[in-house]
Every structure is written in structure tokens, then in C-alpha cells.
Coordinates of C-alpha atoms and ligand atoms in Angstrom, one line a residue:
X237 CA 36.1 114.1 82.2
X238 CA 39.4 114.7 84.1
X239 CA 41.6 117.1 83.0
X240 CA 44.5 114.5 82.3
X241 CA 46.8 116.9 80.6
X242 CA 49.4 118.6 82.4
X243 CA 50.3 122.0 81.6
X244 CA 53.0 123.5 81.2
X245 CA 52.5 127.6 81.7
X246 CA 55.1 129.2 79.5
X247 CA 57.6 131.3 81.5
X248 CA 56.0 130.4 84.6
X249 CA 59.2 130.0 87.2
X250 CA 58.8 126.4 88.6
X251 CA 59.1 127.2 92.3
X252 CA 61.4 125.1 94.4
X253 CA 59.2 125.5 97.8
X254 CA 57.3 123.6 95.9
X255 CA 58.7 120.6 95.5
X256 CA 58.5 118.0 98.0
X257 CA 61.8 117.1 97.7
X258 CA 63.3 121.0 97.5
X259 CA 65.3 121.4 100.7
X260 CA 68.3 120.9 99.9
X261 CA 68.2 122.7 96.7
X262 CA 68.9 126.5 96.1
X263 CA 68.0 126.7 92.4
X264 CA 65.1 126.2 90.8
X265 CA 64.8 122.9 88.3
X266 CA 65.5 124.0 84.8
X267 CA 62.3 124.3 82.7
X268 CA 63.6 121.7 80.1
X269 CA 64.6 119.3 83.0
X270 CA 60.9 119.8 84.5
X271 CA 59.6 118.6 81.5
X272 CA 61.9 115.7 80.7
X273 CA 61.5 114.4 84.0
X274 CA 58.0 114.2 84.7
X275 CA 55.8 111.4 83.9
X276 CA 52.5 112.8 84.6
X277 CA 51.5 113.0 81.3
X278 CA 50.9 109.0 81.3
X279 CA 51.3 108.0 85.1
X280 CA 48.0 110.2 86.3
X281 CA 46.0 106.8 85.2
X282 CA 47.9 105.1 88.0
X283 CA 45.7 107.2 90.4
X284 CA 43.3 104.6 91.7
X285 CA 46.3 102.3 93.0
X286 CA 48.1 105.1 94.1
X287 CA 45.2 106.2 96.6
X288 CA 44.1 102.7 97.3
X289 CA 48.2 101.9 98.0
X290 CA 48.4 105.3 100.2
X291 CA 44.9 104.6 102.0
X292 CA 46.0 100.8 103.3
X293 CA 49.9 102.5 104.2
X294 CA 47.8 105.0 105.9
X295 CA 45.8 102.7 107.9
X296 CA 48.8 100.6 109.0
X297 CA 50.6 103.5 110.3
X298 CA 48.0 104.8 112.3
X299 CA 47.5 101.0 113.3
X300 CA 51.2 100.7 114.5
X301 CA 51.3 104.1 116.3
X302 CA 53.4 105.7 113.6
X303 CA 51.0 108.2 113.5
X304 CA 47.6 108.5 115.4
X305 CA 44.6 107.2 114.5
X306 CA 43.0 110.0 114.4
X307 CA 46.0 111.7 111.5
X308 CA 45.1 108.5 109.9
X309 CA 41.2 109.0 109.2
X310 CA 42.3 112.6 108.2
X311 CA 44.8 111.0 105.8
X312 CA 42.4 108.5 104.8
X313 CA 39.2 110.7 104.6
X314 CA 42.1 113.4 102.8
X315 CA 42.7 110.6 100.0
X316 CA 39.3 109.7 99.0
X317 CA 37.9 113.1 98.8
X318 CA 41.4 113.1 96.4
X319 CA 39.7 110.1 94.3
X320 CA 36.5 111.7 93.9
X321 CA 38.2 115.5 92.9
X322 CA 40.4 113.0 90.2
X323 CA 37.2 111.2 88.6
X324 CA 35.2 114.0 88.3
X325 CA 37.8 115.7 86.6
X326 CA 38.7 118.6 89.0
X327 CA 42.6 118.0 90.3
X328 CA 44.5 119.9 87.4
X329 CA 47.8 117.6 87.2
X330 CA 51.1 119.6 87.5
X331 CA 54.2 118.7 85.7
X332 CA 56.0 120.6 88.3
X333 CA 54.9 117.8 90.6
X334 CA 56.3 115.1 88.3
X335 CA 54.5 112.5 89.1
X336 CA 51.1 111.0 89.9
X337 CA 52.2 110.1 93.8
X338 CA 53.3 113.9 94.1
X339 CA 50.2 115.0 92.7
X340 CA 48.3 113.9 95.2
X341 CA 49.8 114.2 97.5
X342 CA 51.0 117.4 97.4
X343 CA 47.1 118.0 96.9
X344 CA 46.5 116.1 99.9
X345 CA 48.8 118.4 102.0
X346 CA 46.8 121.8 100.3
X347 CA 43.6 119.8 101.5
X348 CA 44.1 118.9 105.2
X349 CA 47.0 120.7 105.7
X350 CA 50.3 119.6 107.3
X351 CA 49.3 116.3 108.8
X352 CA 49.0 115.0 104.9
X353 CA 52.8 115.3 105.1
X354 CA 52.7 112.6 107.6
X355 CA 51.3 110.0 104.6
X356 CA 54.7 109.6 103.1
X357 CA 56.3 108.3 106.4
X358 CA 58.4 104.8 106.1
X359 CA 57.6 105.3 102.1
X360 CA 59.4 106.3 99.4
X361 CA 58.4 106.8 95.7
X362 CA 60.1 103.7 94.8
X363 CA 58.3 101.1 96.7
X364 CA 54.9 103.5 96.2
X365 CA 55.5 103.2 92.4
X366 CA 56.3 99.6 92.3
X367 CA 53.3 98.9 94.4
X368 CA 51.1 101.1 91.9
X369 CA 52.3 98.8 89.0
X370 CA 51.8 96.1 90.6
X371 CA 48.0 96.2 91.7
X372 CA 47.6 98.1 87.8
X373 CA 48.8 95.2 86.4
X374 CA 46.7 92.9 88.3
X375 CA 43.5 94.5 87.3
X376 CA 44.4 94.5 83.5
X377 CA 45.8 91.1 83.6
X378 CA 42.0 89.5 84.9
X379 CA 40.9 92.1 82.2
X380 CA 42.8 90.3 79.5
X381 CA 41.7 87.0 80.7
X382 CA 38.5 88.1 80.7
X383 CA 39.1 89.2 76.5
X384 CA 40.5 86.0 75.5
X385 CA 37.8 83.8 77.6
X386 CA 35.6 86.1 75.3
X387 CA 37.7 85.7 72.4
X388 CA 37.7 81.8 72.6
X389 CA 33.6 82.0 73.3
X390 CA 33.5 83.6 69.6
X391 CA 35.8 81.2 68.1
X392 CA 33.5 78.0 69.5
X393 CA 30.1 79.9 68.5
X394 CA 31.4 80.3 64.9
X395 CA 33.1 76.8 64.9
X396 CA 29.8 75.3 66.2
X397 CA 27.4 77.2 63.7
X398 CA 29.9 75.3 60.8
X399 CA 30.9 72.0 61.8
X400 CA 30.0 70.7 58.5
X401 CA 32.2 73.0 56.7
X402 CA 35.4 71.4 55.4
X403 CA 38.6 73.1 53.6
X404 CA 41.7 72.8 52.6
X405 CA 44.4 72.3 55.4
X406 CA 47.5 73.7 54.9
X407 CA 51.5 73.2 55.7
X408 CA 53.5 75.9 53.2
X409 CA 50.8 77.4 52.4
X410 CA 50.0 74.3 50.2
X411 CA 47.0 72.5 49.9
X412 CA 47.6 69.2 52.2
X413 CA 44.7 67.6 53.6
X414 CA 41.4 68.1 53.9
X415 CA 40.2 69.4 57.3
X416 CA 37.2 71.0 59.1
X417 CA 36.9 74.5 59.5
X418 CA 35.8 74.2 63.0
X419 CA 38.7 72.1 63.8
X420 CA 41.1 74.5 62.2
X421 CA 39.0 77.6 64.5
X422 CA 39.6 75.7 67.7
X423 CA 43.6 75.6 67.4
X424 CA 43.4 78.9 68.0
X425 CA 41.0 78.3 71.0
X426 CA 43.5 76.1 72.6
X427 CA 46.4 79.0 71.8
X428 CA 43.7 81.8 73.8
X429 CA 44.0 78.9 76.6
X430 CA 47.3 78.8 77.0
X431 CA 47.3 82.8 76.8
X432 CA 45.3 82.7 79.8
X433 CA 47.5 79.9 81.7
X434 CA 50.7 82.3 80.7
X435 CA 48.7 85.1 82.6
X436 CA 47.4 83.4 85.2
X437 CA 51.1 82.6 86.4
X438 CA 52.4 86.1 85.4
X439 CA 49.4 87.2 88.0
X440 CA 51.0 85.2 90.8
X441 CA 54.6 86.9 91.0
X442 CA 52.8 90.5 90.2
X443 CA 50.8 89.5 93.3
X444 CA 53.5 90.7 95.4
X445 CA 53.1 93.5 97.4
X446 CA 56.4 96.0 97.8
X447 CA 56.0 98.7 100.1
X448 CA 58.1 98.7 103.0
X449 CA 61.0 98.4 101.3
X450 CA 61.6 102.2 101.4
X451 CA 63.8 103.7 99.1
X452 CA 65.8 100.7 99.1
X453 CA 66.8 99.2 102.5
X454 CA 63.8 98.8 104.8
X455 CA 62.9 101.1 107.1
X456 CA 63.6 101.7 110.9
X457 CA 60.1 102.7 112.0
X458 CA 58.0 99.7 113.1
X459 CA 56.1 99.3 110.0
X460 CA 53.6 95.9 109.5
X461 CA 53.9 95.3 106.1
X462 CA 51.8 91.9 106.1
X463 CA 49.2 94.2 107.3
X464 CA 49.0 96.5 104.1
X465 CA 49.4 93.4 102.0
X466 CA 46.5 91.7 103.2
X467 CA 44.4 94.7 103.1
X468 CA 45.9 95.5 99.2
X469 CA 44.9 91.5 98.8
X470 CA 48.1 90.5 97.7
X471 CA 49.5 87.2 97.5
X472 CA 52.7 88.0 99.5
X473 CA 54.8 90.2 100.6
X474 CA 58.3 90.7 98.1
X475 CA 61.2 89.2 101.0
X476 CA 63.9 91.7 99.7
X477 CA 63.5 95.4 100.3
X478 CA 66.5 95.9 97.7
X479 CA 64.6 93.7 95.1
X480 CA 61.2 94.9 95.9
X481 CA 62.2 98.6 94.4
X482 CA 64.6 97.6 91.4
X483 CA 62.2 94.4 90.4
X484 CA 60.4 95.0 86.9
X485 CA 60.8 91.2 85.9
X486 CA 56.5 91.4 86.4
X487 CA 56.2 94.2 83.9
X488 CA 58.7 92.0 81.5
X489 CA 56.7 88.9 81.6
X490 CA 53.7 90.4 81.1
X491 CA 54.4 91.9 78.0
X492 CA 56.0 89.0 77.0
X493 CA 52.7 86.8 77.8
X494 CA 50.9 89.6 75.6
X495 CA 53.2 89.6 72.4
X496 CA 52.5 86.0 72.4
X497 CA 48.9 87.0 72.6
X498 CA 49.7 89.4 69.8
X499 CA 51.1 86.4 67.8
X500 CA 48.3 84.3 67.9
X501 CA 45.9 87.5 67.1
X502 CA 48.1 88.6 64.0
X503 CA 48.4 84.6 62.8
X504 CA 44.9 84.5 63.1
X505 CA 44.5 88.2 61.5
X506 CA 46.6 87.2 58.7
X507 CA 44.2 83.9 57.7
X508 CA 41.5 86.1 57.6
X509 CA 43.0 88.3 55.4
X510 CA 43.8 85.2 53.1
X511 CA 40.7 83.9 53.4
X512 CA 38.6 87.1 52.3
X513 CA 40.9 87.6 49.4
X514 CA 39.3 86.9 45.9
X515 CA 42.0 84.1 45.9
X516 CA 40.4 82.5 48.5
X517 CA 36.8 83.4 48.5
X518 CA 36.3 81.5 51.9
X519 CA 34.7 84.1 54.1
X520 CA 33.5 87.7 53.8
X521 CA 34.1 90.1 56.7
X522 CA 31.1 92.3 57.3
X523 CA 31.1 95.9 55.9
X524 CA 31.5 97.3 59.7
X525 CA 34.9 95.3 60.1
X526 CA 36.3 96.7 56.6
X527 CA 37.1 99.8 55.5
X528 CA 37.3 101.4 51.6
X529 CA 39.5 102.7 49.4
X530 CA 39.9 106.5 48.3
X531 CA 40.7 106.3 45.0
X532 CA 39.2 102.2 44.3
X533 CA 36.0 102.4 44.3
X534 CA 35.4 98.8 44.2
X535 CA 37.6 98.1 47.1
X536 CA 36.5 96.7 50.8
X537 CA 39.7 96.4 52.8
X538 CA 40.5 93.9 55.8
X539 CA 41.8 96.9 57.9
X540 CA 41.3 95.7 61.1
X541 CA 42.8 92.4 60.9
X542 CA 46.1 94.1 58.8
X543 CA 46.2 96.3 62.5
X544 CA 46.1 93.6 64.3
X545 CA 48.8 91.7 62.5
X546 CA 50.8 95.4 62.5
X547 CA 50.3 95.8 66.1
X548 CA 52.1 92.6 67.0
X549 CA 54.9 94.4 65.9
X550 CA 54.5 97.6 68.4
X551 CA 53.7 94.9 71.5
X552 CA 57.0 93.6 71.0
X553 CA 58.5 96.7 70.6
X554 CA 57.1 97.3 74.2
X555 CA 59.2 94.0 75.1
X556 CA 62.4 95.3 73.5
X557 CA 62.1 98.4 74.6
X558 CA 61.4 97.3 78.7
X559 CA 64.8 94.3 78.5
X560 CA 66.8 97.0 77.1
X561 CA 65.9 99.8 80.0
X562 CA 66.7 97.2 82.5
X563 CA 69.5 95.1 81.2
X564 CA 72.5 97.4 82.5
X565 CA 70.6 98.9 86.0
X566 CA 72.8 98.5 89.0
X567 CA 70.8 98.0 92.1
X568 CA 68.9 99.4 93.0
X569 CA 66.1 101.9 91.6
X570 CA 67.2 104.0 89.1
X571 CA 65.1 106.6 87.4
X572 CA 65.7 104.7 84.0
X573 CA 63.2 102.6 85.9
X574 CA 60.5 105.5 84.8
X575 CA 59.9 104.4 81.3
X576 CA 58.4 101.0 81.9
X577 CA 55.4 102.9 81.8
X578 CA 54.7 103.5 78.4
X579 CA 55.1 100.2 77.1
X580 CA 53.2 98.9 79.6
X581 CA 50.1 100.9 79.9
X582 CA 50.4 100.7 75.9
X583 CA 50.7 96.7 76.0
X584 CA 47.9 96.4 78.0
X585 CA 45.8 99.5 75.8
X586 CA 47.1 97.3 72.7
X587 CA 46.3 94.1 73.4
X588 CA 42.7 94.8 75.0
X589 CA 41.4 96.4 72.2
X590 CA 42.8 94.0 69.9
X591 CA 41.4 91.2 71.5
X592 CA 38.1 93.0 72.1
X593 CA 37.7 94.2 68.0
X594 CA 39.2 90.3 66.5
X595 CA 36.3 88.8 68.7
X596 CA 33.7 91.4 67.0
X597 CA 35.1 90.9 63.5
X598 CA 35.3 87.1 63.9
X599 CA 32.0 86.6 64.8
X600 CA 30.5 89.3 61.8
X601 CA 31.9 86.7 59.2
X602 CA 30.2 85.2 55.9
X603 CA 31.6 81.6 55.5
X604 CA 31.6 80.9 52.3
X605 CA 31.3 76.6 52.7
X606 CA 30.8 75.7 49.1
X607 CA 34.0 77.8 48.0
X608 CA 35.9 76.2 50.9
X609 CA 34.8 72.7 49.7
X610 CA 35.6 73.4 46.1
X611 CA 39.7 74.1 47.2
X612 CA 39.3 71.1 49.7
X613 CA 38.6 69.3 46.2
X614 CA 41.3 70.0 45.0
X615 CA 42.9 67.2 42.7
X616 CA 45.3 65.7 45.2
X617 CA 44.4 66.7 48.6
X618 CA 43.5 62.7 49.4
X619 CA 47.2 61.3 48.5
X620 CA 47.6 60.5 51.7
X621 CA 44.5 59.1 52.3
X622 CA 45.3 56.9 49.1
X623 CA 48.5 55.7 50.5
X624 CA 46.8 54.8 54.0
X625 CA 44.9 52.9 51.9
X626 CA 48.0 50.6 50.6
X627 CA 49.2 50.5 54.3
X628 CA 45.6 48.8 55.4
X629 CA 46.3 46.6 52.4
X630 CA 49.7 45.4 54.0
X631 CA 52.0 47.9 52.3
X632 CA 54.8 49.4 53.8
X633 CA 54.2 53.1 54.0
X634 CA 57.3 54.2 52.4
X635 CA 56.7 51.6 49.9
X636 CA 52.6 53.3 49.3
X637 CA 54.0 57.0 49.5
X638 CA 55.8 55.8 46.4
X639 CA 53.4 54.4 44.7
X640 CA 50.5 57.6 45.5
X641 CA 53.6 59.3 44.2
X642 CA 53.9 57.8 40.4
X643 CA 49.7 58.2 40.9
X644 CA 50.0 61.9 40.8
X645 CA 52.6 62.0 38.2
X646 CA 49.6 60.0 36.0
X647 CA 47.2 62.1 36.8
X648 CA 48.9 65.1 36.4
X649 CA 50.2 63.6 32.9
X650 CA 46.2 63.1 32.4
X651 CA 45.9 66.7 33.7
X652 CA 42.5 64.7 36.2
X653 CA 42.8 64.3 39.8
X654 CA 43.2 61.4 41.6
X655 CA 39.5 60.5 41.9
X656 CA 39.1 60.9 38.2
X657 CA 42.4 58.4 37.4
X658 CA 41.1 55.0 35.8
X659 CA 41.0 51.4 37.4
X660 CA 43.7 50.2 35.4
X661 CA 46.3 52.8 35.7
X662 CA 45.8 52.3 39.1
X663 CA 46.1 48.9 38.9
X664 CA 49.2 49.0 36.4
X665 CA 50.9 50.7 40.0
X666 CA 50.0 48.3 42.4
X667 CA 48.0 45.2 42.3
X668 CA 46.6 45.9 46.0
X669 CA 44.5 48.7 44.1
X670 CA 40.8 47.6 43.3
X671 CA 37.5 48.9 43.0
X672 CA 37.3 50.2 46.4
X673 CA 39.8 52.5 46.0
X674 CA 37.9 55.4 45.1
X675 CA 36.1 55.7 48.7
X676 CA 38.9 56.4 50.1
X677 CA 39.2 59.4 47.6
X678 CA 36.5 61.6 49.0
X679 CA 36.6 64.5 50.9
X680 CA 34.4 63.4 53.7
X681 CA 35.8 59.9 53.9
X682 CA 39.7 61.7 54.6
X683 CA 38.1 63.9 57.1
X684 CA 36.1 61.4 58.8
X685 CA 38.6 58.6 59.2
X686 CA 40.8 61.0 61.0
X687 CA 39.4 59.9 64.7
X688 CA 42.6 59.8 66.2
X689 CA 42.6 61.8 69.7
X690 CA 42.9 65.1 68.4
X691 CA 42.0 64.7 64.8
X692 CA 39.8 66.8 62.4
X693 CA 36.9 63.8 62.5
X694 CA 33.5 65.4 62.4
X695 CA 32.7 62.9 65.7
X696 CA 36.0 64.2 67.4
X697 CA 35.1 68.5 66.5
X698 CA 31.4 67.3 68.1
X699 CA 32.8 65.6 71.0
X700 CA 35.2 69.2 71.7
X701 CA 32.8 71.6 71.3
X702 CA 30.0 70.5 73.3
X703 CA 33.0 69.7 76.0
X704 CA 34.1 73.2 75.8
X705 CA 30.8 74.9 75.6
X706 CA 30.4 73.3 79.0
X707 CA 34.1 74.6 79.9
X708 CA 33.4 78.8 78.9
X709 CA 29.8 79.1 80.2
Ligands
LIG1048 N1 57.9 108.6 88.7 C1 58.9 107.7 89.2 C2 58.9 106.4 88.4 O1 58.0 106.2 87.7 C3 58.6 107.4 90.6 C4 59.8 107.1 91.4 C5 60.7 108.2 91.6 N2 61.8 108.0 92.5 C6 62.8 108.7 92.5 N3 63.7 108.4 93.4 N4 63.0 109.7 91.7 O2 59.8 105.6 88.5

């Protein structure tokens, strides 16, 4: 594995001939500096774009006649040889070197010699490292996608293998009417989907390709920038050169698209915790999800989805942290600019394993249907099915809400529910009451008279799953 580290030899004087950018300095960059400076450490992973980035700037020059061809193939050859030494581990990263595009390509100059020097011509580091974000970010947005498309294909299987399961839904955290478990699952199939819409959009303004712009105002050799983009495969080409190096509104909206991601995952974590509690008793998370207690012996702990409702909270930190670097930034780069990276990279880390380990978990639970149909039974969870019942009898519904209302005070008086309350006390509330009232008091008649477009009906939850089976395959 590559050597990702940088190292810092003690005492070892940082040599200014060896910085790229040295000339015009006469003292050598104070050890502490060196080190607070570089962003090595974490940038090195930006190699792949960097190369691919230098290879298609390389091409265009020698296209254009900034350069020969044949420096260009040296270049070119130069850099992959680069990408191989990096994968298999061999290029030992300096922190004296700063950064992954000095790295290489102050390798690139100790492997073919001076004509690597000719790489960084109409280039600057700040429309190199914009571009390097950029095409990162692309690849870990479709990576994303790719998670919650898997995510949502979990979330249908377990839905589908329990459509007859029905529960308690919920507003409060109070028992409110009875819904299925499948229907409740694909809310948050239809929160993954606008996930991916969010990133999908985010992809098209990261899809915009930078270089050119120099260090800020163009350049004066006669550079074809549509050129690069095209080979990069980017969507377009970013119009202002002062823009293209101080934009980081892409980084910002992407993780702002992922802490939404990470609020759905830690909504979702947090039922599941609920749900596996003794309280509950709805579902049982498989050992391999769980984790135990040191000193409880008894204990089988929900771990993973308490992470992922805890790392919601260092996503947005990410967010805060990346407004807050950029809020007061005149135009146009400015070093500040460096530590988008970390919240970034760990955005994307955080959010790819989450999504990857909630999809594992998910589909490793127990559902528990008879203990979810015993709290859907609950006493009163059909009140408003009982006063829908007045309305198709001609009663105003404010008028039947009151009346269900003085039904539960009964009941409650009789310490029953309101299956279990007598003809006549019914009847002693409303003379629209008879006999057939207590049909309209079951679970499965509340749940399957809700066939209004979008409603928990067993016939509706078939209808959407066999649609969106057909959607994710
Ligand atoms: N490592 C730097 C960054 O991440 C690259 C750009 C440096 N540009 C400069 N003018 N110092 O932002």
C-alpha cells in the first residue's frame, strides 16, 4: 500500500532550492510554518485527478504549440509512470513539497528531467486544485448515488417481504393511526430519491471545468481550454477566470445535499433504535449490527444506528465549518481556501460508509409483526376512523370529532377500548351509531380504507412496490 504519510525528518533543514516556488526567497521556510502549511497529509488522495487534470493540460499544450509534441508525450508518459510509482505505494510524499500537485510534480521533474517543468505552463495551483476537487467530487457524488439507489433497493426488499405487517403510526411520538410497516419503510425510499435528485443537480455545477483561469486572471499564452474540458468530460467550462479559482459554492452544496442525507439516515437510525428497544419490541437487529456491553452482560446495543444518528452531527459540522472559511474571502484565492479539504473528503468518507453499513443493518432485521400489531391495537388508534364513520353518516366532521371525543372519555371511564365500548353508550352519543359500527373499528378495516393516492392501503403499498421494483432494477 502507498506510503500516504508524510514525514517529517526531525532537524532536517527544509531546503529552499527545493521549492518550486523558492526564487525569490533567501531563507529557508520555518520548520513550524512547513508543517502548518502543507496539506499533504490528506490531499495525496487527490492524486488520480491531479494526474489525469495534468495529463489532458499536457496534451492541450503540446496541441496548441505551447510546448512540442514531443515534451508533451515526455510529460504525459512522465505522469503515468507517476500514477503507477503512487498506487503501488513507492513515491514517498514530502511535506516540504506541501501539496499533492507539488509532489508530483516535483517528482515528475526528478523523473524526465527539466522538460517536466514545462507541465506547469499557463497553470497555477489554484485552478489545478479547483480542477482536482472538482472531478473528486464527481466521482464520489455517482458513488453516493450509487449507495442510496442501494440503500432504497434494501428498504423495498424489506418493505416487500412484510406488506402485511401493520403498526402503530405515529405524530408526537403518540400512537395515531394504524399504518403499514411497508408504507412507513418507503417514506424513507422517497427521502433517498430526493437525495439522489439533490445530487444529481449538485453534479451539474461541479461539472465545470476550471483550469485556464491561472492564478486568477487568464492567461496570455494561447491556451484551448474547451479542449481539456472535453477530454476531462466536463460539462462546461467555468466563464470567469476570477470565479473559477475562488469558487467553492460546489464543495458547499455538496455537503449540504449530504447532511440532508445524514438527516434522513439518523431519522431512520433513531426508529430503529426505538423499535429494538424492549419498549417497542418491533424488530431485532441481528447480532453482527449490535455490539455488547462491558460490564452488562445481558446487554446487545444498537451501536451502529446511534453512529449513524451521531455522525449527522460531524456532516454538518463539515457544513459549518466550509460557510464559515469562505464567508469573509475577498477575491480571489486565498489560502484559507486549503481547508475545504477535510470536511470534504470526510463528508464524502462519512456519508459513504454510513449509507453502505444502514443498508447492511436494515436488511439483517427480525420484524417482530405480532408485537407491531398488538401496539397498532391499541385502544384508540381507530378514533378517527370512528368519526369518518359519522361523516359517511352525514355528520359534520367537527361535529363527529366531538362525539369520538366523549367515546373515549367512556371508554377510558370503562378503562376498555373503543371496540370493547357497548351499543348503547354508543348510541346514548349519537343516534347515527348502530350495529355496524364496530367494523369500522378494526385494524385492517382503518388501514385498508385509506386508498387515497398516497395512502397506507394494503392495494396502494402493492401498487408502489411492484412500480418501484421495476424503477431500481
Ligand atoms: N494546497 C493548496 C490548496 O489546497 C493549493 C493551492 C495553493 N495555492 C497557493 N497560491 N498557495 O488550496
Amino acid at each position: 500500500m502507498a506510503q500516504r504519510t508524510a514525514k517529517k525528518k526531525k532537524g532536517a533543514k527544509t531546503e529552499k532550492a527545493r521549492k518550486p516556488w523558492g526564487g525569490r526567497f533567501t531563507e529557508a521556510t520555518n520548520a513550524l510554518v512547513e508543517e502548518y502549511t502543507a496539506s499533504i497529509q490528506y490531499d495525496w488522495r487527490l492524486f488520480p485527478y491531479d494526474i489525469a487534470g495534468s495529463v489532458a493540460h499536457a496534451a492541450m499544450l503540446g496541441k496548441t504549440g505551447i510546448i512540442t509534441e514531443r515534451e508533451a508525450r515526455k510529460i504525459i508518459n512522465g505522469l503515468k509512470g507517476i500514477l503507477q510509482e503512487i498506487t503501488d505505494g513507492k513515491l514517498e510524499f514530502s511535506m516540504e513539497l506541501e501539496d499533492i500537485h507539488m509532489n508530483i510534480e516535483n517528482r515528475l521533474v526528478r523523473k524526465i528531467g527539466p522538460v517536466g517543468g514545462k507541465l506547469h505552463t499557463a497553470r497555477s495551483r489554484n485552478d489545478q486544485v479547483a480542477l482536482d476537487l472538482r472531478m473528486y467530487l464527481r466521482d464520489e457524488i455517482m458513488e453516493i448515488r450509487r449507495l442510496l439507489r442501494g440503500l432504497q433497493k434494501t428498504v423495498i426488499g424489506l418493505a416487500d417481504r412484510n406488506q402485511d405487517a401493520v403498526m402503530p403510526g405515529y405524530t408526537h411520538l403518540q400512537r395515531a393511526q394504524p399504518v403499514l410497516f411497508g408504507h412507513h419503510l418507503l417514506a424513507y425510499y422517497e427521502m433517498f430519491e430526493r437525495d439522489r435528485d439533490r445530487l444529481a443537480d449538485c453534479y451539474r455545477r461541479v461539472n465545470i471545468m476550471p483550469l485556464g483561469a491561472g492564478a486568477l486572471a487568464g492567461t496570455v499564452l494561447p491556451i484551448n481550454r474547451k479542449m481539456v474540458g472535453d477530454l476531462l468530460g466536463f460539462g462546461g467550462i467555468a466563464e470567469n477566470s476570477m470565479d473559477a479559482v475562488s469558487d467553492r459554492d460546489f464543495a458547499v452544496e455538496f455537503v449540504s445535499v449530504c447532511s440532508q442525507i445524514m438527516v434522513h439516515l439518523s431519522r431512520l437510525a433513531e426508529e430503529l433504535v426505538l423499535w429494538s428497544s424492549a419498549e417497542f419490541g418491533f424488530i431485532t437487529i441481528a447480532d453482527a449490527y449490535t455490539t455488547g456491553s462491558s460490564i452488562m452482560p445481558q446487554k446487545k446495543n444498537p451501536d451502529v444506528a446511534e453512529l449513524s444518528r451521531g455522525k449527522a452531527g460531524r456532516v454538518f459540522g463539515n457544513l459549518t465549518a466550509l460557510l464559515t472559511i469562505m464567508k469573509g474571502l475577498p477575491l480571489s484565492y486565498n489560502r484559507d481556501m486549503q481547508e475545504d479539504k477535510e470536511p470534504v473528503f470526510d463528508t464524502a468518507d462519512t456519508v459513504s460508509q454510513a449509507l453502505a453499513v444502514m443498508a447492511a443493518m436494515l436488511d439483517s432485521i427480525t420484524v417482530h409483526r405480532d408485537a407491531m400489531r398488538h401496539a397498532a391495537e391499541d385502544g384508540f388508534i381507530t378514533a378517527t376512523d370512528l368519526a369518518d364513520y359519522l361523516v359517511r353518516k352525514g355528520l359534520p366532521f367537527r361535529q363527529a370529532h366531538e362525539v369520538v371525543g366523549r367515546a373515549v372519555l367512556k371508554a377510558l371511564e370503562l378503562t376498555c377500548g373503543l371496540k370493547d365500548l357497548p351499543l348503547a353508550e354508543y348510541k346514548k352519543l349519537s343516534a347515527l351509531i348502530t350495529s355496524d359500527v364496530y367494523r369500522s373499528l378494526s385494524v385492517d378495516a382503518s388501514v385498508g380504507r385509506r386508498i387515497s393516492y398516497g395512502g397506507t392501503a394494503p392495494a396502494n403499498l402493492k401498487k408502489r412496490l411492484a412500480a418501484l421494483k421495476k424503477l431500481v432494477k
